Short mmCIF file of C-alpha atoms in Angstrom, two decimals:
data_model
loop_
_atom_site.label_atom_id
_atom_site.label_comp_id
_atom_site.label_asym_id
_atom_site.label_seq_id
_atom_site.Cartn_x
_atom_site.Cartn_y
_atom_site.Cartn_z
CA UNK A 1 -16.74 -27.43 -12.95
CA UNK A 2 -16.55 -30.27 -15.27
CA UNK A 3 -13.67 -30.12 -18.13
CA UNK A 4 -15.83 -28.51 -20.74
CA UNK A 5 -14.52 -25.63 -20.02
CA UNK A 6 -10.34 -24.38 -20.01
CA UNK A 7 -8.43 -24.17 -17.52
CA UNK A 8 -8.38 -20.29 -17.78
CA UNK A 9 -12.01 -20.31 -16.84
CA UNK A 10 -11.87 -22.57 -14.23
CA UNK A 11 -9.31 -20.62 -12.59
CA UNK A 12 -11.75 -17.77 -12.82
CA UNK A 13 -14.44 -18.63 -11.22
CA UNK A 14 -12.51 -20.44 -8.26
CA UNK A 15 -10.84 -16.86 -7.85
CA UNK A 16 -13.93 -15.18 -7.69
CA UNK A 17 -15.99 -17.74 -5.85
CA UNK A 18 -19.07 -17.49 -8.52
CA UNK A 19 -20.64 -14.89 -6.06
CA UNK A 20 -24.21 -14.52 -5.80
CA UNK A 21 -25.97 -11.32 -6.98
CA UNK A 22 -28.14 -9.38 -4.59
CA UNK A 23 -30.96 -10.33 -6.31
CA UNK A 24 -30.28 -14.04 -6.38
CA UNK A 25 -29.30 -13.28 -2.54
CA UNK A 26 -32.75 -12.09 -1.84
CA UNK A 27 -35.10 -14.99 -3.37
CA UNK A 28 -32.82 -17.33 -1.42
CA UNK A 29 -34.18 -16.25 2.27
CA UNK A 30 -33.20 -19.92 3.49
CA UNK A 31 -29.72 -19.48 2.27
CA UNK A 32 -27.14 -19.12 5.44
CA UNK A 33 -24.47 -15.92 5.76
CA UNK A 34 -20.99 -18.05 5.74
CA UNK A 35 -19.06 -14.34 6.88
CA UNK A 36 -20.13 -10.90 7.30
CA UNK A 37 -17.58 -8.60 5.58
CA UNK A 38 -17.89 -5.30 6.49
CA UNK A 39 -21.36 -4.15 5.03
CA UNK A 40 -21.23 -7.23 2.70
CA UNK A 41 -22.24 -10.83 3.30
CA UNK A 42 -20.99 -14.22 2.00
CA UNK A 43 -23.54 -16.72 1.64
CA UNK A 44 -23.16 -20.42 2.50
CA UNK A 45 -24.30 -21.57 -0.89
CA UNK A 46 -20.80 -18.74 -2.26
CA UNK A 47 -18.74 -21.06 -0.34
CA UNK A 48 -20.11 -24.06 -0.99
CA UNK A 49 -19.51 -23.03 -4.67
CA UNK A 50 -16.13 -22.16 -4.69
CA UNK A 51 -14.93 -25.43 -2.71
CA UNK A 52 -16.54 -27.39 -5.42
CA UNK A 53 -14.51 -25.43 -7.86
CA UNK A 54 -10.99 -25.59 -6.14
CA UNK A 55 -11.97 -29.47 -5.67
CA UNK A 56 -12.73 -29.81 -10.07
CA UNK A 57 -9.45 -28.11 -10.23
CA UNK A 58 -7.61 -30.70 -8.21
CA UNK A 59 -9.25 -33.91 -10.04
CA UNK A 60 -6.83 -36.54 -9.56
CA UNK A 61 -4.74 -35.01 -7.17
CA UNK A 62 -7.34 -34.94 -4.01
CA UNK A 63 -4.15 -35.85 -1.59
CA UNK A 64 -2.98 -32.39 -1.71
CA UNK A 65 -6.07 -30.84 -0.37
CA UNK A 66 -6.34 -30.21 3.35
CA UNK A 67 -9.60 -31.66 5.09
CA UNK A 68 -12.68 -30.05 4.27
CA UNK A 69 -12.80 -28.17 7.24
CA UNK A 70 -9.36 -26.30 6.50
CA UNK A 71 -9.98 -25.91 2.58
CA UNK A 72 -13.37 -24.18 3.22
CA UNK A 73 -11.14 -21.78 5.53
CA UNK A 74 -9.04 -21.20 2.96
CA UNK A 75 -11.78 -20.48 0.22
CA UNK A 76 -13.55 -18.41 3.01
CA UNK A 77 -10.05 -16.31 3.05
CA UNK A 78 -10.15 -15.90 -0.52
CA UNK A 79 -13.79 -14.69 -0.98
CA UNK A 80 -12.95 -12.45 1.72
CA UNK A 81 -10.01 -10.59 0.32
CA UNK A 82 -12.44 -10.85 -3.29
CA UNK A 83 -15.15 -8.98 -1.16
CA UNK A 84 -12.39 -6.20 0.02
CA UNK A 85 -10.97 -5.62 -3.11
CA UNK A 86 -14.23 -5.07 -4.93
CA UNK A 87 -15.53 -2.65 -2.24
CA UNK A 88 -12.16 -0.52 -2.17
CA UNK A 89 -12.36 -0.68 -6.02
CA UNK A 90 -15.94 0.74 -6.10
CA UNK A 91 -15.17 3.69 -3.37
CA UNK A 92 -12.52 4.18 -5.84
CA UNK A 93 -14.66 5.05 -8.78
CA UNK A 94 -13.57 1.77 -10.63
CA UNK A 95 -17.07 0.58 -12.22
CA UNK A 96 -17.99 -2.24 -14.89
CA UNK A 97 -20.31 -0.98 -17.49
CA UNK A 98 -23.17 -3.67 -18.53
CA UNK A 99 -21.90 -3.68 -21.99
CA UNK A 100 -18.13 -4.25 -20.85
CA UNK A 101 -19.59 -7.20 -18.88
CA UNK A 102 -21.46 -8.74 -21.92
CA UNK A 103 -18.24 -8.00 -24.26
CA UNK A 104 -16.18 -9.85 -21.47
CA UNK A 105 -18.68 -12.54 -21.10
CA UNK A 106 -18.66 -12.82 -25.28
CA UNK A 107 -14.94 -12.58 -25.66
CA UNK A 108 -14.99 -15.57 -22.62
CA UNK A 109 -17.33 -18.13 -24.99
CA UNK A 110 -15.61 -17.15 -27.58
CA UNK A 111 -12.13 -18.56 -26.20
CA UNK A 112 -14.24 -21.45 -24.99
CA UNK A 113 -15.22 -22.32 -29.00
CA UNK A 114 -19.20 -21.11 -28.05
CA UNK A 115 -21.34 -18.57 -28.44
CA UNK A 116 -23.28 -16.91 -25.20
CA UNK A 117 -26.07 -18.94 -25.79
CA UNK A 118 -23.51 -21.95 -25.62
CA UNK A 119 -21.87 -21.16 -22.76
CA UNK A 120 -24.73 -20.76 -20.95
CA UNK A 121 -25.77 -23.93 -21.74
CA UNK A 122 -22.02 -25.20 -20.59
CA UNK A 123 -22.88 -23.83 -17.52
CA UNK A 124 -25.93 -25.33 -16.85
CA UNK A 125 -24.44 -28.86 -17.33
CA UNK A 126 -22.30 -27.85 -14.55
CA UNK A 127 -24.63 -26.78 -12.27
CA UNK A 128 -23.96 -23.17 -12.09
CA UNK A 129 -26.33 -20.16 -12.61
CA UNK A 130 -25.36 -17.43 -15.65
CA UNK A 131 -26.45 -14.68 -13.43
CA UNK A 132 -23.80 -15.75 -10.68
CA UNK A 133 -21.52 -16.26 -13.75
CA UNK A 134 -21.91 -12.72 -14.43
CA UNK A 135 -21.27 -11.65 -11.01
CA UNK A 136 -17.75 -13.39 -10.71
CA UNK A 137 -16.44 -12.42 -14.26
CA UNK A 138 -17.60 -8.59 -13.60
CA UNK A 139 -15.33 -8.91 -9.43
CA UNK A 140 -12.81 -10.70 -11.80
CA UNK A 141 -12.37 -7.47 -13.91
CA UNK A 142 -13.21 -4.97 -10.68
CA UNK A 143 -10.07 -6.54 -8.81
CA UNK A 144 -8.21 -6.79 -11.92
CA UNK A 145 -8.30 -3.06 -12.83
CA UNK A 146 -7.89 -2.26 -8.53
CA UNK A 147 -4.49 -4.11 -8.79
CA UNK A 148 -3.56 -2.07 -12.28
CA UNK A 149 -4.90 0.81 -10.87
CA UNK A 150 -2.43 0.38 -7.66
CA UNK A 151 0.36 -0.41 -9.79
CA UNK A 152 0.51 3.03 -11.48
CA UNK A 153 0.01 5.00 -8.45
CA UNK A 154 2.38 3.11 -6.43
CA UNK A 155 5.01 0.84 -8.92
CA UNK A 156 8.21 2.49 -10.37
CA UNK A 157 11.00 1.25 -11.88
CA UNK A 158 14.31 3.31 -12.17
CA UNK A 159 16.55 3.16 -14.99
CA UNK A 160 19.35 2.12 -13.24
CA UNK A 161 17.21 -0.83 -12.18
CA UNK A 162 16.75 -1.96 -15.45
CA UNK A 163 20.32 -1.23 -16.45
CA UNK A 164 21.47 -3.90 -13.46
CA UNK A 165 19.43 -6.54 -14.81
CA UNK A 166 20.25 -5.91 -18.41
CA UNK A 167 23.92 -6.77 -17.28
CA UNK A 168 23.26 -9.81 -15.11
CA UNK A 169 20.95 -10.96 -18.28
CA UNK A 170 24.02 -10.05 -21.00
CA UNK A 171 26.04 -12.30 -18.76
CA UNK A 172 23.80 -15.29 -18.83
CA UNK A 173 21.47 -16.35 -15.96
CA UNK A 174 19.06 -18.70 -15.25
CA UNK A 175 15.55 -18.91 -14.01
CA UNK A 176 14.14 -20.86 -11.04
CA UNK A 177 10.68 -21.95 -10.56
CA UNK A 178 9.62 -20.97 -7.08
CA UNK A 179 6.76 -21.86 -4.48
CA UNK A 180 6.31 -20.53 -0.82
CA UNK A 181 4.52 -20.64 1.94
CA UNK A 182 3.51 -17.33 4.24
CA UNK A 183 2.64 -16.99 7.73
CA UNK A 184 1.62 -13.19 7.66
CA UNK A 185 2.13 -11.23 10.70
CA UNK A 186 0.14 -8.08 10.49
CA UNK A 187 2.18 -4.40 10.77
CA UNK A 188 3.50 -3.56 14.08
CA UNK A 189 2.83 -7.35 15.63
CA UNK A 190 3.37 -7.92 19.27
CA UNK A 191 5.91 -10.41 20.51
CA UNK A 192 3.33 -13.05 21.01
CA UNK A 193 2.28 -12.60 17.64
CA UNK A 194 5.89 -13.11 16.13
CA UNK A 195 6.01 -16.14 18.50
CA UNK A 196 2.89 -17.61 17.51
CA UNK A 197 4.03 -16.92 13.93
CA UNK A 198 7.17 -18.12 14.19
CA UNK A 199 5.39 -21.17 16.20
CA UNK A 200 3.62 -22.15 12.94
CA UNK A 201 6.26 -21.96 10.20
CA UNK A 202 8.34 -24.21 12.37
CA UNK A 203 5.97 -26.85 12.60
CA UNK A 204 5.01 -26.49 9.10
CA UNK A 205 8.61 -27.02 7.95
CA UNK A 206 8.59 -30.23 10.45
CA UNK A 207 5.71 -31.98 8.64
CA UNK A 208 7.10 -30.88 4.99
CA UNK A 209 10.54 -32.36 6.79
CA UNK A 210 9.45 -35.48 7.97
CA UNK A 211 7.47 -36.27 4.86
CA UNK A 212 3.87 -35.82 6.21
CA UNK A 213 2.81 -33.02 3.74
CA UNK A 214 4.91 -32.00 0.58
CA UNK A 215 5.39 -28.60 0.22
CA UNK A 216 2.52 -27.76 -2.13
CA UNK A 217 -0.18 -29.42 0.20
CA UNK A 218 1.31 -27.74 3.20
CA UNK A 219 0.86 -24.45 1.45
CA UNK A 220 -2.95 -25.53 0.43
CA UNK A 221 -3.36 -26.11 4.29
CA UNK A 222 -1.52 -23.55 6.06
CA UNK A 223 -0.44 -20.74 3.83
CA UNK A 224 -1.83 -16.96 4.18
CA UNK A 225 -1.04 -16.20 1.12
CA UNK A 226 -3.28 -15.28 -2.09
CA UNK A 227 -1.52 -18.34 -3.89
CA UNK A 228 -2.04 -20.78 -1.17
CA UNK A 229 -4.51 -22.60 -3.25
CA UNK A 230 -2.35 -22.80 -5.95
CA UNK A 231 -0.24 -24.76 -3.38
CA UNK A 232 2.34 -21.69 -3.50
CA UNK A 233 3.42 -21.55 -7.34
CA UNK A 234 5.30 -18.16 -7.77
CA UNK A 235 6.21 -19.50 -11.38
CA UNK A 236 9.57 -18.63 -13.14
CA UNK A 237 11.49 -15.87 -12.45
CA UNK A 238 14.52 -14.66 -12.85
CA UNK A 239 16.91 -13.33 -10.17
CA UNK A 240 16.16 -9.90 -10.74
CA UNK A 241 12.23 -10.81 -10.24
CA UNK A 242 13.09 -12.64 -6.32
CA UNK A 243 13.27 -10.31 -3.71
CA UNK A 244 17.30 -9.87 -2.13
CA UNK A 245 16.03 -11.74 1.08
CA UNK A 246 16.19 -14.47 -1.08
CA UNK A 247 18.19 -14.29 -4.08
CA UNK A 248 21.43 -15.35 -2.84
CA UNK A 249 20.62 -18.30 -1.03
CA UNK A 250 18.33 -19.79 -4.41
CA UNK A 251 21.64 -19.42 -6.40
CA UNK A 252 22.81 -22.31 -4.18
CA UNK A 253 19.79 -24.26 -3.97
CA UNK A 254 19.13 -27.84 -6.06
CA UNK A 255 15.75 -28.42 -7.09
CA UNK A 256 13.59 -29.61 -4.42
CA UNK A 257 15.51 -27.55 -1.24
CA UNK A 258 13.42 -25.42 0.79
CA UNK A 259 15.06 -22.77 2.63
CA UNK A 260 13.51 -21.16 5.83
CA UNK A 261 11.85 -19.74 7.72
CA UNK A 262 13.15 -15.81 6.89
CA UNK A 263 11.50 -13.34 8.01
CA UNK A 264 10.48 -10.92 5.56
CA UNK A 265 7.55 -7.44 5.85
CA UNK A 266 4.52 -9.47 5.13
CA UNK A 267 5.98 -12.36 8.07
CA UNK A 268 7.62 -15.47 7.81
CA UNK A 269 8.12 -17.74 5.08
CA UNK A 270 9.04 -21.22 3.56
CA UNK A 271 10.68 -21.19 -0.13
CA UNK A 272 11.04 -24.30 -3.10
CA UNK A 273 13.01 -23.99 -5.40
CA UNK A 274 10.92 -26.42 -8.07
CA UNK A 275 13.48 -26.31 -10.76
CA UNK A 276 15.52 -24.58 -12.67
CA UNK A 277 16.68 -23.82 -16.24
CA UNK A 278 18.95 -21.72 -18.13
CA UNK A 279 17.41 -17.95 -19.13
CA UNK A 280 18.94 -18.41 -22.86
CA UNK A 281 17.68 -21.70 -23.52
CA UNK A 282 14.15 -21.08 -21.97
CA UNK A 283 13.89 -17.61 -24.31
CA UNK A 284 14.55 -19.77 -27.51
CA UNK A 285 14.71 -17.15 -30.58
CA UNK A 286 15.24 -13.57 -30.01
CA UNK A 287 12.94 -12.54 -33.08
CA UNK A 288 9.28 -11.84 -33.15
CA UNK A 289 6.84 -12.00 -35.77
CA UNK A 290 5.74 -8.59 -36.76
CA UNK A 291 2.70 -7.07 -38.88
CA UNK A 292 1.75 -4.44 -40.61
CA UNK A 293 -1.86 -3.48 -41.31
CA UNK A 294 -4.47 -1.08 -41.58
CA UNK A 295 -7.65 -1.11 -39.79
CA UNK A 296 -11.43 0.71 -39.23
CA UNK A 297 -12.75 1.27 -36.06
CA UNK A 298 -16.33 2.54 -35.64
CA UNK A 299 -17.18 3.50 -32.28
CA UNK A 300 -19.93 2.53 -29.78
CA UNK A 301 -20.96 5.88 -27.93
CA UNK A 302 -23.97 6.93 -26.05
CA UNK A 303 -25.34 8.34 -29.10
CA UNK A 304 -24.85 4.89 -31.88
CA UNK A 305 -25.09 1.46 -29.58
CA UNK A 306 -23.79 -1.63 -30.14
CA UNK A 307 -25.98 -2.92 -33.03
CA UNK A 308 -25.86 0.05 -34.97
CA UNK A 309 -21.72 0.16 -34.58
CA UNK A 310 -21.67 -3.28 -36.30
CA UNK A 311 -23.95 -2.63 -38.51
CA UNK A 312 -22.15 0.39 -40.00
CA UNK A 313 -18.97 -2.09 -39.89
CA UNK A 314 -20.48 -4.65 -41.81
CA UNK A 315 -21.65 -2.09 -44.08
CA UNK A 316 -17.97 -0.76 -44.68
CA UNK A 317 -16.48 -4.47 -44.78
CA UNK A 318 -18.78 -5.42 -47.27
CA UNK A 319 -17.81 -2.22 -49.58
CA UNK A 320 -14.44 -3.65 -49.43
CA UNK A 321 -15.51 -6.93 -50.34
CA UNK A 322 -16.99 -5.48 -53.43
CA UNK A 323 -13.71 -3.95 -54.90
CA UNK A 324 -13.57 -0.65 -52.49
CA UNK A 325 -10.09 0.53 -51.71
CA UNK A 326 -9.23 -0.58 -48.07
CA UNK A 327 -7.30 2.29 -47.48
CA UNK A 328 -9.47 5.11 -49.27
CA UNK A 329 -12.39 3.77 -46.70
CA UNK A 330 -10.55 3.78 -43.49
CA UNK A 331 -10.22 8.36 -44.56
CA UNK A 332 -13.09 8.25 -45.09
CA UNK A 333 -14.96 6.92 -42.62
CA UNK A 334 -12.60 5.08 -39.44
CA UNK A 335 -13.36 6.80 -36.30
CA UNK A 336 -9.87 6.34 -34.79
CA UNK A 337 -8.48 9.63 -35.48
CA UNK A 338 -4.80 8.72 -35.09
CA UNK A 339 -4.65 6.70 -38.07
CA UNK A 340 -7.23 7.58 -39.81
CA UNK A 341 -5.56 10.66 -41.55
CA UNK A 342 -2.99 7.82 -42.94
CA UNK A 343 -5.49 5.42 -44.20
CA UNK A 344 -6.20 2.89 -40.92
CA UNK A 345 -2.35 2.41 -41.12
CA UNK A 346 -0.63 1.20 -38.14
CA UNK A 347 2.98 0.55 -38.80
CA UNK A 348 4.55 -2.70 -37.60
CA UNK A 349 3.66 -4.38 -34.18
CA UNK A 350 3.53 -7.35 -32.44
CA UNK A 351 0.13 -9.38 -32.62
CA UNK A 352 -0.21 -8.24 -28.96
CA UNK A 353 0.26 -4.60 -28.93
CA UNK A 354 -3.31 -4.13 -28.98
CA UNK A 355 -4.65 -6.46 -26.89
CA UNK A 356 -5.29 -10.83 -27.40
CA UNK A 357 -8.59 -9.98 -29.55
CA UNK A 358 -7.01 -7.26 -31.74
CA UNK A 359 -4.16 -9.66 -31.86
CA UNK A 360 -5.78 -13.23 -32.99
CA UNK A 361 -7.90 -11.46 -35.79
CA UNK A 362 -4.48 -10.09 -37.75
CA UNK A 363 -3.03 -13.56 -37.10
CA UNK A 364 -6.26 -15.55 -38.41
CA UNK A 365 -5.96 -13.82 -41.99
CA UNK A 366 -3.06 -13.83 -44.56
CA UNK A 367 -1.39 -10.99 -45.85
CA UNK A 368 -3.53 -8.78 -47.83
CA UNK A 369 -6.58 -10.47 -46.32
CA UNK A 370 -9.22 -8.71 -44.23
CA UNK A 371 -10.65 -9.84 -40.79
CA UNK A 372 -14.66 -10.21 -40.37
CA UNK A 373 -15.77 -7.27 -38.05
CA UNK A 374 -14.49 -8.13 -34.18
CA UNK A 375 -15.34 -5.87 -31.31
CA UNK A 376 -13.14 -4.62 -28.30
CA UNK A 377 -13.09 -2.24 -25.94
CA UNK A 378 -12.66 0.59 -28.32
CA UNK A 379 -15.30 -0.62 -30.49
CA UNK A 380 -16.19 -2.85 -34.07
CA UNK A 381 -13.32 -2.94 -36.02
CA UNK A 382 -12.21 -4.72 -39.43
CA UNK A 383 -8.53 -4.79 -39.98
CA UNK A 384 -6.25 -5.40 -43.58
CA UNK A 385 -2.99 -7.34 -43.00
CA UNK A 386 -0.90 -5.74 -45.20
CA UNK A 387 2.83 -7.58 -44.32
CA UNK A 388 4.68 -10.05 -42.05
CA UNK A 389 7.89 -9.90 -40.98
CA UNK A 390 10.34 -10.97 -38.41
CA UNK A 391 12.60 -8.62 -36.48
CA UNK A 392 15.37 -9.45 -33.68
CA UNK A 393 14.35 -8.22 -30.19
CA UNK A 394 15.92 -4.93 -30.10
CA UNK A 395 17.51 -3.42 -26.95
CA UNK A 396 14.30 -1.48 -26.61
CA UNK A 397 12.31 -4.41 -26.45
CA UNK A 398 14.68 -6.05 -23.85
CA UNK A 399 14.29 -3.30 -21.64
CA UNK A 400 10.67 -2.54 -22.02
CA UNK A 401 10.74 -6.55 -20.92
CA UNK A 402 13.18 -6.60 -18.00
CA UNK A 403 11.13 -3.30 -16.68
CA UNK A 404 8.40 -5.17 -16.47
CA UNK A 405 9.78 -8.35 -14.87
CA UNK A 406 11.26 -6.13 -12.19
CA UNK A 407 7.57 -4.34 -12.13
CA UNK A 408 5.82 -7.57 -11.84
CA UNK A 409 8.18 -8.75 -8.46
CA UNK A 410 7.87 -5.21 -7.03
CA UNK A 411 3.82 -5.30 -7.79
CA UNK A 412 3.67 -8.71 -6.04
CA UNK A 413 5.13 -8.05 -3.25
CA UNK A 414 3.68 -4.32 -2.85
CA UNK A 415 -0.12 -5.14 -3.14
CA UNK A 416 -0.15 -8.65 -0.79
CA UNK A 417 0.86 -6.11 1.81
CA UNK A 418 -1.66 -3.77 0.38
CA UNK A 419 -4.73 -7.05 1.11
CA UNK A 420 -3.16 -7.97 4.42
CA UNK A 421 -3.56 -4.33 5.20
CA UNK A 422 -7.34 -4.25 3.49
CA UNK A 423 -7.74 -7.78 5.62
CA UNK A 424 -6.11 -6.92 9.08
CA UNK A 425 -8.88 -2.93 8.98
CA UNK A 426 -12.13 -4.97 7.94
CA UNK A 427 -14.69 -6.07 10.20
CA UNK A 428 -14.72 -9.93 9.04
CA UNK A 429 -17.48 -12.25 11.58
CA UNK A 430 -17.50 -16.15 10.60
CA UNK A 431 -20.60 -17.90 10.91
CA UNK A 432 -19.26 -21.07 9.98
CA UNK A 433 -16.46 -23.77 10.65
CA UNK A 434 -13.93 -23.19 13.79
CA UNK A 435 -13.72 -19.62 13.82
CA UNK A 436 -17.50 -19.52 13.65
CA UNK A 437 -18.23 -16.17 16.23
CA UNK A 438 -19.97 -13.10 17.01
CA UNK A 439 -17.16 -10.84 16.98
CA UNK A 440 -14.92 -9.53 14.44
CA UNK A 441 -12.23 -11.80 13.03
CA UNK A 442 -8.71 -10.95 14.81
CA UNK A 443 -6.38 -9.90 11.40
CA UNK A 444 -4.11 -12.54 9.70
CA UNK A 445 -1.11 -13.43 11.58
CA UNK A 446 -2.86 -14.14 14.51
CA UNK A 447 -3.67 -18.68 13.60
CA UNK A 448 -2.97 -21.05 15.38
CA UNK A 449 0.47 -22.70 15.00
CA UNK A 450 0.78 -25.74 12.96
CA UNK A 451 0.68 -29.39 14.63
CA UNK A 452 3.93 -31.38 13.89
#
């Protein structure tokens, strides 16, 4: 990708590789299988793709990528686990609608500063089809929605959990920005697994030691997991966010240590601490800006489609224009049946309590202004800002927030076991680079170790 486009988008399609659909798959008989996943296939030209993409994203830093040969292992690994999660997703009963795709695709130009028709053109420029554009944003929202769907049915957070970390915040604390690197050993490895594992993180830590490979490369080279083209970055967290195998020792690191190996369930690792900075400072103000307003919401169903919701919008939004009473309109004709009984109104929230779109139209108008009709999920809506205020965090809001830091760590660590679980039970046959074979690809854990 060229820089047209954000960061955000670029970091989307390198995710999903830019897949091609089946039907671009079979006018492209010439085309070569890269890996045969399961019942699925990656194609040569997938690959090719997605290496090009992780390469835009490193413009100006090409040092820290590994040779070819190892990065298009590492992008192979990624559109593998992509492949997995999208076929457990669909056994699951987790589907994308066509309309949810073109409202995704929409909402995407529109964050872009395009239209559709725009971003299609965008795309062209960069060489990329809008049909295989499609294909990675819908596995983008498929894998999303299996990793939400995994979090409720196996993520909980106790009270006393939250009560723990409310204390240790009250205190003071700070917050460390963290990278690793994972050798994964899959469940119940053999003792020349562990060796072989424990082989590699050793000489991985020698060449990080001896100032052959900073840490970030190494992890672009030799790290199994998910983040290991994002050389490692775990972001900020805060102690109650880092598992205990770690926590201790990082309160006694200076920016730049690394401490391991440790083993921990998914295998061995290597962690940076990157930085660090105090938890009060970095949180700035505890007050957040608040609205009140009212809103319509017209539905699409089966029965009235898209056009004919935003039709009927535009028809109410220009009534309202014309003198009509915002409030009289939403009872008498808002199809959201928890407000509409009250007039559209909503009560006070923050911009983001119902979702980035919902959010960005209340902020783009000023108080007592209405939006233009916007859709979402639920529908077209037009929205009145009625009020603006700012309110101090309240304990309620701290703990809703510390719940789901602690959710977040748990979430992380829970579902990479879950893909090096999906990984280690699928039938995975390389067709191309070193592990290039017949056979099924042994699970992760089982690499060579690294060189010093």
């Amino acid at each position: 990708m060229t820089k047209t486009l954000p960061a955000v988008l670029a970091t989307l399609l390198a995710l999903a590789g830019v897949s091609a659909p089946a039907a671009a798959q079979q006018t492209q008989p010439l085309d070569r299988i890269a890996a045969v996943v399961d019942e699925d296939v990656i194609l040569q030209s997938e690959l090719q793709r997605a290496v090009n993409n992780i390469k835009s994203q490193y413009a100006g830093r090409e040092h820290q990528l590994p040779p070819q040969g190892v990065l298009e292992r590492q992008v192979l690994e990624r559109l593998v686990l992509v492949k997995l999660q999208v076929a457990r997703a669909e056994s699951s009963g987790i589907r994308v609608s066509g309309e949810e795709l073109n409202h995704a695709v929409a909402s995407i130009a529109q964050q872009n500063g395009t239209d559709v028709d725009g971003l299609r053109q965008r795309l062209a420029q960069d060489g990329i089809g809008f049909e295989d554009f499609r294909s990675s944003v819908r596995e983008e929202i498929i894998t999303q929605r299996l990793r939400q769907s995994f979090a409720q049915s196996r993520i909980s957070v106790s009270e006393g959990e939250v009560d723990a970390a409310l204390a240790q915040q009250n205190a003071g604390g700070m917050q460390y920005h963290l990278a690793h690197i994972l050798v994964a050993l899959p469940d119940g490895a053999s003792a020349e697994q562990i060796a072989t594992g424990q082989s590699k993180i050793d000489g991985i830590k020698n060449l990080i030691g001896k100032g052959e490979l900073d840490f970030s490369a190494a992890a672009v080279r030799y790290s199994d997991s998910p983040n290991a083209l994002e050389g490692g970055d775990l972001g900020w967290r805060s102690l109650d966010e880092i598992p205990n195998a770690f926590s201790v020792q990082i309160k006694a690191m200076k920016a730049g240590d690394v401490i391991g190996p440790i083993r921990g369930p998914s295998g061995f690792q290597l962690l940076k601490l990157v930085e660090v900075r105090d938890s009060d400072n970095a949180a700035g103000t505890h007050t957040v800006t608040e609205y009140h307003a009212r809103h319509i919401l017209v539905r699409v169903t089966d029965q009235v489609d898209d056009a004919a919701a935003k039709a009927r919008i535009e028809t109410l939004r220009a009534r309202i224009a014309g003198g009509a009473d915002f409030e009289a309109v939403a009872k008498e004709s808002s199809e959201d049946t928890n407000s509409r009984g009250q007039g559209g109104d909503l009560g006070w929230f923050p911009a983001d309590a119902f979702g980035p779109d919902f959010g960005r139209q209340v902020e783009s108008v000023q108080d007592g202004g209405v939006t233009a009709p916007f859709r979402t999920d639920a529908g077209w809506h037009i929205v009145q800002r009625v009020a603006t205020r700012q309110t101090d965090v309240t304990d309620d809001n701290k703990r809703a927030q510390i719940r789901d830091q602690i959710g977040r760590r748990k979430l992380d660590d829970e579902y990479n076991r879950f893909l090096q679980e999906l990984r280690g039970d699928a039938y995975v046959s390389f067709r191309t680079g070193d592990r290039a074979e017949g056979t099924a690809e042994p699970a992760a854990g089982t690499a060579e170790p690294a060189k010093p």
